[in-house]
């Protein structure tokens, strides 16, 4: 008979092992070994008790180790009114004290006579690995052969969000159309109560160039045929709308979307933000590259004014050889409110931000379990940098007051208060409003995406681009700059976690601060030239931010001038 014996493994859990099937030996006389067996049973019982006790002790010890961590987390989460109430000091970096730091360091900044950094020599880091030899792009023959078999139907998408979220949707729409062998209708833009821009595709991009650039790859039409529109009572919203999951795979489209397109002949996907996975076959990825770097050209009114703004920035940067720094500043009122950060305005600022959040996002920030923790957001580097903080960082990196700066931004929150210190540090500060006349800007007023397109172009051709907050604008711009400038993003991406610690520390000296900022600049130089060895194909390492090697075949001979590139 098979017997089973129980053992305890190293983790204290019981395990079973099977004994032999051979007959058992005859039992020994009980009297002779009874005391021994009884002792063995007691020892085994004690061992089991000890092991069980060990398990319980280890579990208790685990809780004892976790409790202090929870306590420390609780202290971090108590940043703000409660911590002041109970007399706890705020954790380092959790409180906005940048204004006080600036006032303390300003005399040292003024009398700092060290040599200023040369804009032409900021970027010296060479790529860690060389790009492979440029290969020809996939030709459109295979796609033309597929089209000759007849397109399956029409694809309509509705792009939402701001300028660059829409750009992402357009690239993905072409990729999906290529995947499904569908005819793409020029994408429609959804009106949003945050951006409040009613612009259509043709207001922002050159439609005819878009269609021509994709000829042979994906067929694009401006509108559906009349016969098809009549079937839906000339109302495009009557067309069957599919709700596609976010980051949908190629398999999902072929298995779930393609059969519907085959059956109906036309489908509408709304919304269409982030509705295609980053990991797609090479010929589909090439379509994304083709759209982003060749097919999408700003409309004539935008391109014409953008070129003027770039030329005017070059003229106003004669002190630095025509080179300038561009800063994407995300310090508009709605961005400050959305970030749930505070900037030293006390209770009045808190009430104001609560009101803006309620107006713009209704109950989003009042959902059950949602807690607003400004101090923790700041420690984690989630707060937008103020103009003052950007100025301190750049002066610390070695840019002097002769540097021309272009500020890409919407209406800055409490502009007079927050811009004054930046102007003290960098008097040659420019915006699209200061570079263009009111008559030139009049056709763009009230259209946030068109204004953003002007900022995008001026930032694209700057020698140094500074990003201060995440989002689609810097991700697309960094990728576009890598595409134009031989693989280097030429972008300063500050370590905000480190920065907030330095700006709150009352003992920070100007020399110490400069050392840290110059190290931060060197790190931006190093990271700007990185080509990921293995792409994870997520949003942060997409072809929009890291265009090589996937988009390399489209790259033209390096030309950092504005001439032939200004149509971008």
Coordinates of C-alpha atoms in Angstrom, one line a residue:
X1 CA 0.0 0.0 0.0
X2 CA 1.3 3.5 -0.9
X3 CA 1.9 5.6 2.1
X4 CA 2.2 9.4 2.4
X5 CA 4.4 11.3 4.8
X6 CA 4.1 15.0 5.5
X7 CA 7.2 17.2 5.6
X8 CA 7.7 20.9 6.1
X9 CA 9.7 22.7 3.4
X10 CA 11.9 25.7 3.9
X11 CA 8.9 28.1 3.8
X12 CA 7.1 26.2 6.5
X13 CA 4.4 24.8 4.2
X14 CA 3.4 21.1 4.4
X15 CA 4.3 19.0 1.4
X16 CA 3.4 15.3 0.5
X17 CA 5.8 12.6 -0.7
X18 CA 4.8 9.0 -1.6
X19 CA 6.5 6.1 0.1
X20 CA 7.6 2.8 -1.4
X21 CA 5.1 0.1 -2.5
X22 CA 7.3 -2.7 -0.9
X23 CA 5.8 -4.5 2.1
X24 CA 6.4 -2.9 5.5
X25 CA 8.6 -4.7 7.9
X26 CA 6.9 -6.5 10.9
X27 CA 6.1 -4.2 13.8
X28 CA 8.6 -4.1 16.7
X29 CA 7.6 -5.0 20.2
X30 CA 5.7 -2.0 21.7
X31 CA 7.1 -2.4 25.2
X32 CA 10.7 -2.1 24.1
X33 CA 10.3 1.1 22.0
X34 CA 7.2 2.8 23.5
X35 CA 9.1 5.4 25.4
X36 CA 11.2 6.2 22.4
X37 CA 8.1 6.6 20.1
X38 CA 6.4 8.7 22.7
X39 CA 9.4 11.0 22.9
X40 CA 9.6 11.2 19.1
X41 CA 6.0 12.2 18.9
X42 CA 6.6 14.9 21.5
X43 CA 9.6 16.2 19.6
X44 CA 7.6 16.2 16.3
X45 CA 4.7 18.0 18.0
X46 CA 7.1 20.6 19.4
X47 CA 8.7 21.1 15.9
X48 CA 5.4 21.6 14.3
X49 CA 4.4 24.1 17.0
X50 CA 7.7 25.9 16.6
X51 CA 7.3 26.0 12.8
X52 CA 3.7 27.2 13.1
X53 CA 4.8 29.8 15.6
X54 CA 7.6 30.8 13.2
X55 CA 5.1 31.4 10.4
X56 CA 2.9 33.5 12.6
X57 CA 5.9 35.4 13.9
X58 CA 7.1 36.1 10.3
X59 CA 3.7 37.3 9.3
X60 CA 3.6 39.6 12.3
X61 CA 7.1 40.8 11.5
X62 CA 5.9 41.6 8.0
X63 CA 3.1 43.8 9.3
X64 CA 5.5 45.4 11.8
X65 CA 7.8 46.3 8.8
X66 CA 4.9 47.6 6.7
X67 CA 3.4 49.8 9.4
X68 CA 6.3 52.2 9.6
X69 CA 6.2 52.6 5.8
X70 CA 2.5 53.3 5.9
X71 CA 3.1 55.8 8.7
X72 CA 5.8 57.6 6.6
X73 CA 3.5 57.5 3.5
X74 CA 0.8 59.0 5.7
X75 CA 3.1 61.9 6.7
X76 CA 3.9 62.5 3.1
X77 CA 0.1 62.6 2.3
X78 CA -0.5 65.0 5.1
X79 CA 1.4 67.8 3.4
X80 CA -0.6 71.0 3.6
X81 CA -3.1 72.3 6.1
X82 CA -3.2 69.1 8.3
X83 CA 0.6 68.9 8.7
X84 CA 0.7 72.6 9.8
X85 CA -2.1 71.9 12.2
X86 CA -0.3 69.1 14.0
X87 CA 3.0 70.9 13.9
X88 CA 4.8 68.6 11.4
X89 CA 7.4 70.0 9.1
X90 CA 6.7 69.7 5.4
X91 CA 8.7 67.0 3.5
X92 CA 11.5 68.4 1.4
X93 CA 10.3 69.6 -2.0
X94 CA 6.7 69.7 -1.1
X95 CA 6.2 73.4 -0.7
X96 CA 6.6 76.1 -3.4
X97 CA 9.4 78.4 -2.1
X98 CA 10.9 79.3 -5.4
X99 CA 10.1 83.0 -5.1
X100 CA 12.0 83.3 -1.8
X101 CA 14.9 81.3 -3.2
X102 CA 15.1 83.6 -6.2
X103 CA 15.1 86.7 -4.0
X104 CA 17.9 85.2 -1.9
X105 CA 20.0 84.2 -4.9
X106 CA 19.3 87.2 -7.1
X107 CA 22.4 89.3 -6.0
X108 CA 24.7 86.3 -6.7
X109 CA 23.0 85.8 -10.1
X110 CA 23.5 89.5 -11.0
X111 CA 27.2 89.6 -10.1
X112 CA 28.0 86.2 -11.6
X113 CA 30.8 87.0 -14.1
X114 CA 31.5 83.5 -15.2
X115 CA 31.6 82.9 -19.0
X116 CA 28.2 82.3 -20.5
X117 CA 27.5 79.1 -22.4
X118 CA 27.6 79.3 -26.2
X119 CA 24.4 78.2 -27.7
X120 CA 26.2 76.6 -30.7
X121 CA 28.2 74.3 -28.3
X122 CA 25.5 73.2 -25.9
X123 CA 25.0 69.8 -27.7
X124 CA 28.2 67.9 -27.8
X125 CA 27.2 64.4 -27.0
X126 CA 27.5 61.8 -29.7
X127 CA 25.0 59.0 -30.1
X128 CA 26.0 55.9 -28.1
X129 CA 25.4 53.7 -31.1
X130 CA 25.5 54.6 -34.7
X131 CA 22.4 54.4 -36.9
X132 CA 22.4 51.7 -39.4
X133 CA 23.0 52.6 -43.1
X134 CA 20.0 54.3 -44.5
X135 CA 17.8 51.9 -46.6
X136 CA 15.2 52.8 -49.2
X137 CA 11.6 53.2 -48.0
X138 CA 9.1 50.4 -48.7
X139 CA 7.7 51.2 -52.1
X140 CA 4.0 51.4 -52.7
X141 CA 3.8 48.6 -55.3
X142 CA 2.3 46.1 -52.8
X143 CA -0.2 48.6 -51.6
X144 CA -1.2 49.4 -55.2
X145 CA -1.6 45.8 -56.0
X146 CA -3.9 45.5 -52.9
X147 CA -5.9 48.6 -54.0
X148 CA -6.3 47.1 -57.5
X149 CA -8.3 44.3 -55.9
X150 CA -10.7 46.9 -54.8
X151 CA -11.0 48.7 -51.4
X152 CA -13.2 47.1 -48.8
X153 CA -15.0 50.4 -47.9
X154 CA -14.7 53.8 -46.4
X155 CA -13.2 54.7 -43.0
X156 CA -14.3 57.8 -41.1
X157 CA -12.5 58.8 -37.9
X158 CA -13.2 61.7 -35.4
X159 CA -10.0 63.0 -33.9
X160 CA -10.3 64.7 -30.5
X161 CA -7.9 66.7 -28.2
X162 CA -5.5 69.4 -29.0
X163 CA -3.1 69.9 -32.0
X164 CA -0.8 67.0 -31.4
X165 CA -3.3 64.5 -30.0
X166 CA -5.2 65.1 -33.3
X167 CA -1.9 64.6 -35.1
X168 CA -1.5 61.3 -33.5
X169 CA -5.0 60.3 -34.5
X170 CA -4.4 61.3 -38.1
X171 CA -1.2 59.1 -38.3
X172 CA -3.1 56.2 -36.7
X173 CA -6.1 56.7 -39.1
X174 CA -3.9 56.3 -42.1
X175 CA -2.2 53.3 -40.6
X176 CA -5.6 51.7 -39.9
X177 CA -6.9 52.5 -43.4
X178 CA -3.7 50.8 -44.8
X179 CA -4.3 47.8 -42.5
X180 CA -7.9 47.4 -43.5
X181 CA -7.4 48.3 -47.2
X182 CA -10.0 51.1 -46.7
X183 CA -10.5 54.5 -48.3
X184 CA -9.9 57.1 -45.7
X185 CA -12.1 60.1 -45.5
X186 CA -10.3 63.3 -44.4
X187 CA -10.4 63.1 -40.6
X188 CA -13.0 65.1 -38.8
X189 CA -12.0 67.1 -35.7
X190 CA -14.2 66.9 -32.6
X191 CA -15.0 70.2 -30.8
X192 CA -13.9 70.0 -27.1
X193 CA -15.0 72.4 -24.3
X194 CA -11.4 72.7 -23.1
X195 CA -9.6 73.6 -26.4
X196 CA -12.7 75.3 -27.9
X197 CA -11.4 75.2 -31.4
X198 CA -13.9 74.6 -34.3
X199 CA -11.1 74.3 -36.9
X200 CA -11.5 71.7 -39.6
X201 CA -8.6 69.6 -41.1
X202 CA -8.1 72.1 -44.0
X203 CA -7.8 75.0 -41.6
X204 CA -4.7 73.5 -40.0
X205 CA -3.2 71.2 -42.7
X206 CA -2.8 71.3 -46.4
X207 CA -5.4 68.8 -47.6
X208 CA -4.2 68.5 -51.2
X209 CA -0.7 67.9 -50.1
X210 CA -1.9 65.3 -47.6
X211 CA -3.8 63.4 -50.3
X212 CA -1.0 63.6 -52.8
X213 CA 1.7 62.5 -50.4
X214 CA -0.2 59.3 -49.5
X215 CA -1.1 58.5 -53.1
X216 CA -0.1 54.9 -53.8
X217 CA -0.1 54.0 -50.1
X218 CA -3.6 54.9 -48.9
X219 CA -6.4 56.4 -50.9
X220 CA -7.8 59.5 -49.2
X221 CA -10.9 61.4 -50.2
X222 CA -12.3 64.7 -48.9
X223 CA -15.9 63.4 -48.5
X224 CA -18.1 60.3 -49.0
X225 CA -19.7 59.8 -52.4
X226 CA -23.2 61.3 -52.7
X227 CA -24.8 58.0 -53.2
X228 CA -23.4 56.7 -49.9
X229 CA -24.4 59.9 -48.1
X230 CA -28.0 59.6 -49.4
X231 CA -28.2 56.1 -47.9
X232 CA -27.6 57.8 -44.5
X233 CA -29.9 60.8 -45.1
X234 CA -26.9 63.0 -45.7
X235 CA -26.1 62.9 -42.0
X236 CA -22.7 61.4 -41.2
X237 CA -23.7 60.7 -37.6
X238 CA -26.2 58.1 -38.9
X239 CA -23.3 55.9 -40.1
X240 CA -22.6 53.0 -37.8
X241 CA -20.1 54.0 -35.1
X242 CA -17.7 51.5 -33.6
X243 CA -16.3 51.8 -30.1
X244 CA -12.8 50.5 -30.5
X245 CA -10.8 49.7 -27.4
X246 CA -7.7 51.9 -26.6
X247 CA -4.4 50.7 -28.0
X248 CA -6.2 48.0 -30.1
X249 CA -3.9 45.4 -31.7
X250 CA -3.7 44.5 -35.4
X251 CA -5.5 41.3 -34.5
X252 CA -8.3 43.2 -33.0
X253 CA -8.8 45.3 -36.1
X254 CA -8.7 42.3 -38.5
X255 CA -11.0 40.2 -36.3
X256 CA -13.5 42.7 -35.0
X257 CA -13.4 45.8 -37.3
X258 CA -12.7 44.3 -40.7
X259 CA -15.8 42.1 -40.9
X260 CA -18.0 45.0 -40.1
X261 CA -16.4 47.2 -42.7
X262 CA -16.8 44.3 -45.3
X263 CA -20.5 44.0 -44.4
X264 CA -21.4 47.7 -44.3
X265 CA -19.0 49.3 -46.7
X266 CA -18.4 52.3 -44.4
X267 CA -17.7 52.6 -40.7
X268 CA -17.1 55.5 -38.3
X269 CA -14.8 55.3 -35.3
X270 CA -15.3 57.9 -32.6
X271 CA -13.5 58.8 -30.6
X272 CA -10.2 57.9 -32.2
X273 CA -7.5 59.0 -29.7
X274 CA -5.0 56.2 -29.1
X275 CA -7.0 53.6 -30.9
X276 CA -4.1 51.7 -32.4
X277 CA -1.3 49.8 -30.6
X278 CA 2.3 51.1 -31.1
X279 CA 3.5 47.6 -32.0
X280 CA 2.4 47.1 -35.7
X281 CA 4.0 45.5 -38.7
X282 CA 6.9 47.5 -40.4
X283 CA 4.8 48.5 -43.5
X284 CA 2.1 49.9 -41.2
X285 CA 4.7 51.7 -39.0
X286 CA 6.1 53.2 -42.2
X287 CA 2.7 54.8 -42.9
X288 CA 2.8 56.5 -39.5
X289 CA 6.3 57.9 -40.4
X290 CA 5.1 59.0 -43.9
X291 CA 2.1 60.9 -42.4
X292 CA 4.0 62.5 -39.6
X293 CA 7.1 63.7 -41.4
X294 CA 5.9 64.2 -45.0
X295 CA 2.1 64.2 -45.5
X296 CA 1.2 66.6 -42.6
X297 CA 2.1 70.1 -43.8
X298 CA 0.6 73.1 -42.1
X299 CA -1.9 75.1 -44.2
X300 CA -0.6 78.1 -46.1
X301 CA -1.8 80.8 -43.6
X302 CA -0.1 79.0 -40.7
X303 CA 3.1 78.3 -42.7
X304 CA 3.4 81.8 -43.9
X305 CA 3.1 83.5 -40.5
X306 CA 5.2 80.8 -38.8
X307 CA 8.1 81.4 -41.3
X308 CA 7.9 85.1 -40.4
X309 CA 8.1 84.4 -36.7
X310 CA 11.1 82.2 -37.1
X311 CA 12.9 84.8 -39.2
X312 CA 12.1 87.5 -36.7
X313 CA 13.4 85.3 -33.8
X314 CA 16.7 84.8 -35.8
X315 CA 17.0 88.6 -36.3
X316 CA 16.4 89.3 -32.6
X317 CA 19.1 86.8 -31.7
X318 CA 22.0 88.5 -33.4
X319 CA 23.9 88.6 -30.0
X320 CA 24.0 84.8 -30.1
X321 CA 24.6 84.2 -33.8
X322 CA 21.0 84.0 -34.7
X323 CA 20.4 81.1 -32.3
X324 CA 17.6 81.1 -29.7
X325 CA 16.1 79.0 -26.9
X326 CA 12.4 78.0 -27.0
X327 CA 10.5 77.1 -23.9
X328 CA 7.2 75.2 -23.9
X329 CA 5.6 76.7 -20.8
X330 CA 2.5 74.9 -19.4
X331 CA 1.5 77.5 -16.9
X332 CA -2.0 78.4 -18.2
X333 CA -4.8 78.7 -15.7
X334 CA -6.5 75.4 -16.7
X335 CA -3.2 73.5 -16.6
X336 CA -2.4 74.8 -13.1
X337 CA -5.8 73.8 -12.0
X338 CA -5.7 70.3 -13.6
X339 CA -2.3 69.6 -12.0
X340 CA -3.7 70.1 -8.5
X341 CA -0.6 72.0 -7.5
X342 CA -0.3 75.2 -5.4
X343 CA 2.1 78.1 -5.9
X344 CA 2.2 80.0 -2.6
X345 CA -1.2 81.8 -3.0
X346 CA -2.7 80.4 0.2
X347 CA -6.4 79.7 0.8
X348 CA -7.4 82.2 -1.9
X349 CA -5.5 80.3 -4.6
X350 CA -6.9 77.0 -3.4
X351 CA -10.5 78.2 -3.6
X352 CA -9.8 79.7 -7.1
X353 CA -8.3 76.4 -8.4
X354 CA -11.2 74.4 -6.9
X355 CA -13.6 76.7 -8.8
X356 CA -11.8 76.3 -12.1
X357 CA -11.7 72.5 -11.8
X358 CA -15.4 72.3 -11.1
X359 CA -16.1 74.6 -14.1
X360 CA -13.8 72.8 -16.5
X361 CA -14.1 69.1 -15.4
X362 CA -17.3 69.1 -13.3
X363 CA -17.2 66.2 -10.8
X364 CA -13.9 64.6 -12.1
X365 CA -12.0 65.8 -9.1
X366 CA -14.7 65.0 -6.6
X367 CA -15.1 61.3 -7.3
X368 CA -15.2 59.0 -4.3
X369 CA -11.7 58.2 -3.0
X370 CA -10.0 61.0 -4.9
X371 CA -7.8 63.1 -2.7
X372 CA -6.0 66.2 -3.9
X373 CA -2.4 66.3 -2.5
X374 CA -0.5 69.3 -3.9
X375 CA 2.6 68.6 -1.9
X376 CA 2.9 65.0 -3.0
X377 CA 2.4 66.0 -6.6
X378 CA 5.2 68.5 -6.3
X379 CA 7.6 65.9 -4.7
X380 CA 6.8 63.5 -7.6
X381 CA 7.7 66.1 -10.2
X382 CA 4.1 66.4 -11.5
X383 CA 3.7 70.2 -11.1
X384 CA 4.2 72.5 -14.1
X385 CA 7.3 74.7 -13.7
X386 CA 6.6 78.4 -13.2
X387 CA 8.3 81.1 -15.4
X388 CA 10.5 81.9 -12.4
X389 CA 11.7 78.3 -12.0
X390 CA 12.5 78.0 -15.7
X391 CA 14.5 81.2 -15.5
X392 CA 16.5 80.0 -12.5
X393 CA 17.2 76.7 -14.1
X394 CA 18.5 78.3 -17.4
X395 CA 20.6 80.8 -15.6
X396 CA 22.1 78.0 -13.5
X397 CA 22.9 76.1 -16.6
X398 CA 25.0 79.0 -17.9
X399 CA 22.6 80.9 -20.2
X400 CA 23.1 84.6 -19.6
X401 CA 20.9 87.6 -20.0
X402 CA 21.8 88.1 -23.7
X403 CA 20.0 84.9 -24.6
X404 CA 16.9 85.3 -26.7
X405 CA 14.0 83.1 -25.5
X406 CA 10.8 82.3 -27.3
X407 CA 8.0 81.4 -24.9
X408 CA 5.4 79.0 -26.4
X409 CA 2.4 79.2 -24.2
X410 CA -1.2 80.1 -23.9
X411 CA -2.4 82.8 -21.5
X412 CA -0.2 82.5 -18.4
X413 CA -1.8 82.3 -15.0
X414 CA -1.4 85.6 -13.2
X415 CA 1.0 86.6 -15.9
X416 CA 2.2 89.9 -14.5
X417 CA 3.2 88.3 -11.2
X418 CA 4.8 85.2 -12.6
X419 CA 6.6 86.7 -15.7
X420 CA 8.3 89.5 -13.8
X421 CA 11.2 87.5 -12.4
X422 CA 11.8 85.7 -15.7
X423 CA 12.0 89.1 -17.5
X424 CA 14.6 90.2 -14.9
X425 CA 16.7 87.2 -15.7
X426 CA 16.1 87.2 -19.5
X427 CA 15.1 90.6 -20.8
X428 CA 15.1 89.3 -24.5
X429 CA 11.9 87.4 -24.0
X430 CA 9.5 86.9 -27.0
X431 CA 6.2 85.4 -27.7
X432 CA 4.1 85.1 -30.9
X433 CA 2.1 88.1 -29.6
X434 CA 5.2 90.2 -29.3
X435 CA 6.7 89.1 -32.6
X436 CA 3.5 89.4 -34.8
X437 CA 1.2 92.4 -35.2
X438 CA -2.4 92.3 -34.0
X439 CA -3.5 92.3 -37.7
X440 CA -1.3 89.3 -38.4
X441 CA -2.6 87.3 -35.5
X442 CA -6.3 88.3 -36.0
X443 CA -7.2 85.3 -38.2
X444 CA -5.8 82.9 -35.5
X445 CA -7.5 84.4 -32.4
X446 CA -9.9 82.0 -30.8
X447 CA -8.4 79.0 -32.5
X448 CA -6.1 77.3 -30.0
X449 CA -4.8 74.6 -32.4
X450 CA -3.8 77.1 -35.1
X451 CA -2.0 79.2 -32.5
X452 CA -0.3 76.0 -31.2
X453 CA 0.9 75.3 -34.7
X454 CA 2.7 78.6 -34.8
X455 CA 4.4 77.8 -31.5
X456 CA 5.3 74.3 -32.8
X457 CA 7.1 75.7 -35.8
X458 CA 9.1 78.3 -33.9
X459 CA 10.1 75.7 -31.3
X460 CA 11.0 73.2 -34.0
X461 CA 13.7 75.5 -35.5
X462 CA 15.2 76.7 -32.2
X463 CA 18.7 75.7 -31.2
X464 CA 17.5 74.6 -27.7
X465 CA 14.0 73.4 -26.8
X466 CA 13.0 73.3 -23.2
X467 CA 10.1 71.1 -22.1
X468 CA 8.6 71.8 -18.7
X469 CA 5.6 69.4 -18.5
X470 CA 4.7 66.2 -20.3
X471 CA 2.1 65.9 -23.0
X472 CA 1.8 65.4 -26.8
X473 CA 3.4 68.7 -27.8
X474 CA 6.9 67.9 -26.4
X475 CA 6.7 64.3 -27.4
X476 CA 6.0 65.1 -31.0
X477 CA 8.4 68.0 -31.1
X478 CA 11.3 66.0 -29.7
X479 CA 10.7 63.3 -32.3
X480 CA 10.5 65.9 -35.1
X481 CA 13.7 67.5 -33.9
X482 CA 15.5 64.1 -33.8
X483 CA 14.2 63.5 -37.4
X484 CA 15.6 66.9 -38.6
X485 CA 18.8 67.1 -36.6
X486 CA 20.6 63.8 -37.2
X487 CA 19.0 61.9 -34.3
X488 CA 19.5 64.5 -31.5
X489 CA 16.4 66.0 -29.8
X490 CA 18.4 69.1 -28.7
X491 CA 16.0 69.3 -25.8
X492 CA 16.4 70.2 -22.1
X493 CA 14.1 67.9 -20.1
X494 CA 14.6 68.9 -16.4
X495 CA 14.6 66.5 -13.5
X496 CA 11.8 68.2 -11.6
X497 CA 12.1 65.9 -8.6
X498 CA 15.6 67.2 -8.0
X499 CA 14.7 70.7 -8.9
X500 CA 12.0 71.1 -6.3
X501 CA 14.3 69.9 -3.6
X502 CA 16.9 72.5 -4.5
X503 CA 14.4 75.3 -4.8
X504 CA 13.0 74.6 -1.3
X505 CA 16.3 74.2 0.4
X506 CA 17.2 77.4 2.3
X507 CA 20.9 76.4 2.4
X508 CA 21.2 76.1 -1.4
X509 CA 24.1 78.3 -2.6
X510 CA 24.3 79.8 -6.1
X511 CA 27.4 77.8 -6.9
X512 CA 25.9 74.6 -5.6
X513 CA 22.7 75.2 -7.6
X514 CA 24.8 75.9 -10.8
X515 CA 26.7 72.7 -10.4
X516 CA 23.4 70.7 -10.2
X517 CA 21.9 72.5 -13.2
X518 CA 25.0 72.0 -15.3
X519 CA 24.9 68.3 -14.5
X520 CA 21.2 68.3 -15.5
X521 CA 22.0 70.0 -18.8
X522 CA 24.7 67.3 -19.5
X523 CA 22.2 64.6 -18.8
X524 CA 19.7 66.2 -21.2
X525 CA 22.5 66.2 -23.8
X526 CA 23.2 62.5 -23.2
X527 CA 19.6 61.4 -23.3
X528 CA 18.8 63.6 -26.3
X529 CA 21.0 61.5 -28.6
X530 CA 19.8 58.1 -27.3
X531 CA 18.4 55.6 -29.8
X532 CA 16.6 52.9 -27.8
X533 CA 18.3 49.6 -28.4
X534 CA 15.1 47.7 -27.9
X535 CA 11.8 49.6 -28.2
X536 CA 9.1 48.8 -25.8
X537 CA 6.6 50.2 -28.3
X538 CA 4.7 52.2 -25.7
X539 CA 3.7 55.9 -25.7
X540 CA 7.0 57.0 -24.3
X541 CA 9.1 55.2 -26.9
X542 CA 6.8 55.6 -29.9
X543 CA 8.0 56.5 -33.5
X544 CA 6.6 59.9 -32.7
X545 CA 9.2 60.5 -30.0
X546 CA 12.0 58.2 -31.3
X547 CA 11.6 58.1 -35.1
X548 CA 14.7 56.0 -35.8
X549 CA 15.3 53.5 -37.1
X550 CA 11.7 53.0 -38.4
X551 CA 11.5 56.4 -40.1
X552 CA 15.1 56.7 -41.2
X553 CA 14.4 55.9 -44.8
X554 CA 12.5 59.2 -45.1
X555 CA 15.3 61.3 -43.7
X556 CA 16.8 63.9 -46.1
X557 CA 20.4 65.2 -46.0
X558 CA 20.8 67.1 -42.7
X559 CA 19.7 70.7 -43.0
X560 CA 19.1 72.7 -39.9
X561 CA 18.2 75.8 -41.8
X562 CA 14.6 76.9 -42.3
X563 CA 14.6 77.1 -46.1
X564 CA 13.1 73.9 -47.5
X565 CA 12.0 72.7 -44.1
X566 CA 9.7 75.6 -43.3
X567 CA 6.6 73.9 -44.8
X568 CA 6.7 71.6 -41.8

